[in-house]
Amino acid sequence: METSCVVKPAKVLITGGTGFVGRHLILRLMSMGWEVHAITRQQSLVQENLDNTEMRWHLHDGTTSSMIALISESKPNLVIHLASLFLGFHPGKTLPIPQGTITSLSR
């Protein structure tokens, strides 16, 4: 029995749209005719290839009331949550460099 899943274009709200997966998902959905809304934080950088598209960016300040307001405004049929908070910090003294690494890399 053959089955197929056909999803008609609708309105989607994406969190994490400035990340690698989110950026590519936005472009794909837009190419399929979806109306795309994405949430971003003040600190996030909107990628150049997304900044000039017909999608709508919503600035979220981290509060519940801000989230409720932007969901009420965008009225999505679907929400895709890809956002995460990643804080990478590796001071040099916590990452030991094995002896010989620099020598072998320079040859």
CSV table of C-alpha atoms in Angstrom, one decimal:
chain,number,residue,atom,x,y,z
A,1,MET,CA,0.0,0.0,0.0
A,2,GLU,CA,1.5,3.3,-1.1
A,3,THR,CA,1.1,6.3,1.2
A,4,SER,CA,2.2,9.8,0.7
A,5,CYS,CA,2.1,12.9,2.9
A,6,VAL,CA,1.2,16.1,1.1
A,7,VAL,CA,1.3,19.2,3.3
A,8,LYS,CA,-0.3,22.2,1.8
A,9,PRO,CA,1.6,25.5,2.3
A,10,ALA,CA,0.5,27.3,5.4
A,11,LYS,CA,1.8,29.8,7.9
A,12,VAL,CA,4.7,28.7,10.1
A,13,LEU,CA,6.4,30.3,13.1
A,14,ILE,CA,10.1,29.2,13.5
A,15,THR,CA,12.2,29.7,16.6
A,16,GLY,CA,16.0,29.4,16.0
A,17,GLY,CA,15.7,30.8,12.4
A,18,THR,CA,19.2,32.4,12.5
A,19,GLY,CA,20.9,29.0,13.2
A,20,PHE,CA,22.2,26.6,10.6
A,21,VAL,CA,19.1,24.3,10.5
A,22,GLY,CA,16.6,27.1,10.9
A,23,ARG,CA,18.1,29.2,8.1
A,24,HIS,CA,17.9,26.3,5.7
A,25,LEU,CA,14.4,25.3,6.8
A,26,ILE,CA,13.2,28.8,6.2
A,27,LEU,CA,14.6,28.9,2.7
A,28,ARG,CA,13.1,25.5,1.9
A,29,LEU,CA,9.6,26.3,3.3
A,30,MET,CA,9.6,29.6,1.4
A,31,SER,CA,10.5,27.9,-1.8
A,32,MET,CA,7.5,25.6,-1.2
A,33,GLY,CA,5.1,28.6,-0.8
A,34,TRP,CA,4.9,28.7,3.0
A,35,GLU,CA,4.3,32.0,4.8
A,36,VAL,CA,7.3,32.1,7.2
A,37,HIS,CA,7.5,34.0,10.4
A,38,ALA,CA,10.6,33.6,12.6
A,39,ILE,CA,11.5,34.7,16.1
A,40,THR,CA,14.9,36.3,16.9
A,41,ARG,CA,16.5,37.8,19.9
A,42,GLN,CA,18.2,41.2,19.9
A,43,GLN,CA,21.6,39.6,20.0
A,44,SER,CA,21.0,37.3,17.1
A,45,LEU,CA,22.3,38.2,13.7
A,46,VAL,CA,19.8,37.8,10.8
A,47,GLN,CA,21.7,36.1,8.0
A,48,GLU,CA,22.1,38.2,4.8
A,49,ASN,CA,20.4,35.6,2.7
A,50,LEU,CA,17.3,35.8,4.9
A,51,ASP,CA,17.2,39.5,5.6
A,52,ASN,CA,16.0,40.4,2.1
A,53,THR,CA,13.3,37.7,1.8
A,54,GLU,CA,9.6,38.1,2.1
A,55,MET,CA,9.5,36.4,5.5
A,56,ARG,CA,8.7,38.3,8.7
A,57,TRP,CA,11.1,38.5,11.6
A,58,HIS,CA,9.7,39.0,15.1
A,59,LEU,CA,11.9,40.3,17.9
A,60,HIS,CA,11.5,38.4,21.2
A,61,ASP,CA,12.7,40.1,24.4
A,62,GLY,CA,12.5,36.9,26.5
A,63,THR,CA,9.3,37.6,28.3
A,64,THR,CA,6.1,35.5,28.2
A,65,SER,CA,4.0,38.6,27.2
A,66,SER,CA,6.3,39.2,24.2
A,67,MET,CA,5.9,35.6,23.1
A,68,ILE,CA,2.1,35.7,23.5
A,69,ALA,CA,2.0,39.0,21.5
A,70,LEU,CA,4.0,37.7,18.6
A,71,ILE,CA,2.0,34.4,18.4
A,72,SER,CA,-1.2,36.4,18.5
A,73,GLU,CA,0.1,38.7,15.7
A,74,SER,CA,1.5,35.9,13.4
A,75,LYS,CA,-1.4,33.4,14.0
A,76,PRO,CA,0.7,30.4,12.8
A,77,ASN,CA,-0.8,27.0,11.7
A,78,LEU,CA,2.4,25.4,12.8
A,79,VAL,CA,5.3,26.2,15.2
A,80,ILE,CA,8.7,24.6,14.8
A,81,HIS,CA,11.0,25.1,17.8
A,82,LEU,CA,14.7,25.0,16.9
A,83,ALA,CA,16.0,27.6,19.3
A,84,SER,CA,18.6,26.8,22.0
A,85,LEU,CA,20.8,28.8,24.2
A,86,PHE,CA,24.4,27.9,23.5
A,87,LEU,CA,27.2,29.7,25.3
A,88,GLY,CA,30.6,28.4,24.3
A,89,PHE,CA,33.6,29.4,26.3
A,90,HIS,CA,36.8,27.5,26.5
A,91,PRO,CA,39.6,29.4,28.3
A,92,GLY,CA,43.0,28.2,27.0
A,93,LYS,CA,44.2,26.9,30.3
A,94,THR,CA,41.3,24.4,30.5
A,95,LEU,CA,42.1,22.8,27.2
A,96,PRO,CA,45.5,21.2,27.5
A,97,ILE,CA,47.5,20.9,24.3
A,98,PRO,CA,49.2,17.5,24.0
A,99,GLN,CA,53.0,17.6,23.6
A,100,GLY,CA,54.1,17.5,20.0
A,101,THR,CA,50.8,18.8,18.6
A,102,ILE,CA,52.3,22.2,17.5
A,103,THR,CA,55.4,20.5,16.1
A,104,SER,CA,53.5,17.9,14.1
A,105,LEU,CA,51.0,20.5,12.7
A,106,SER,CA,53.8,22.8,11.5
A,107,ARG,CA,55.5,20.1,9.4
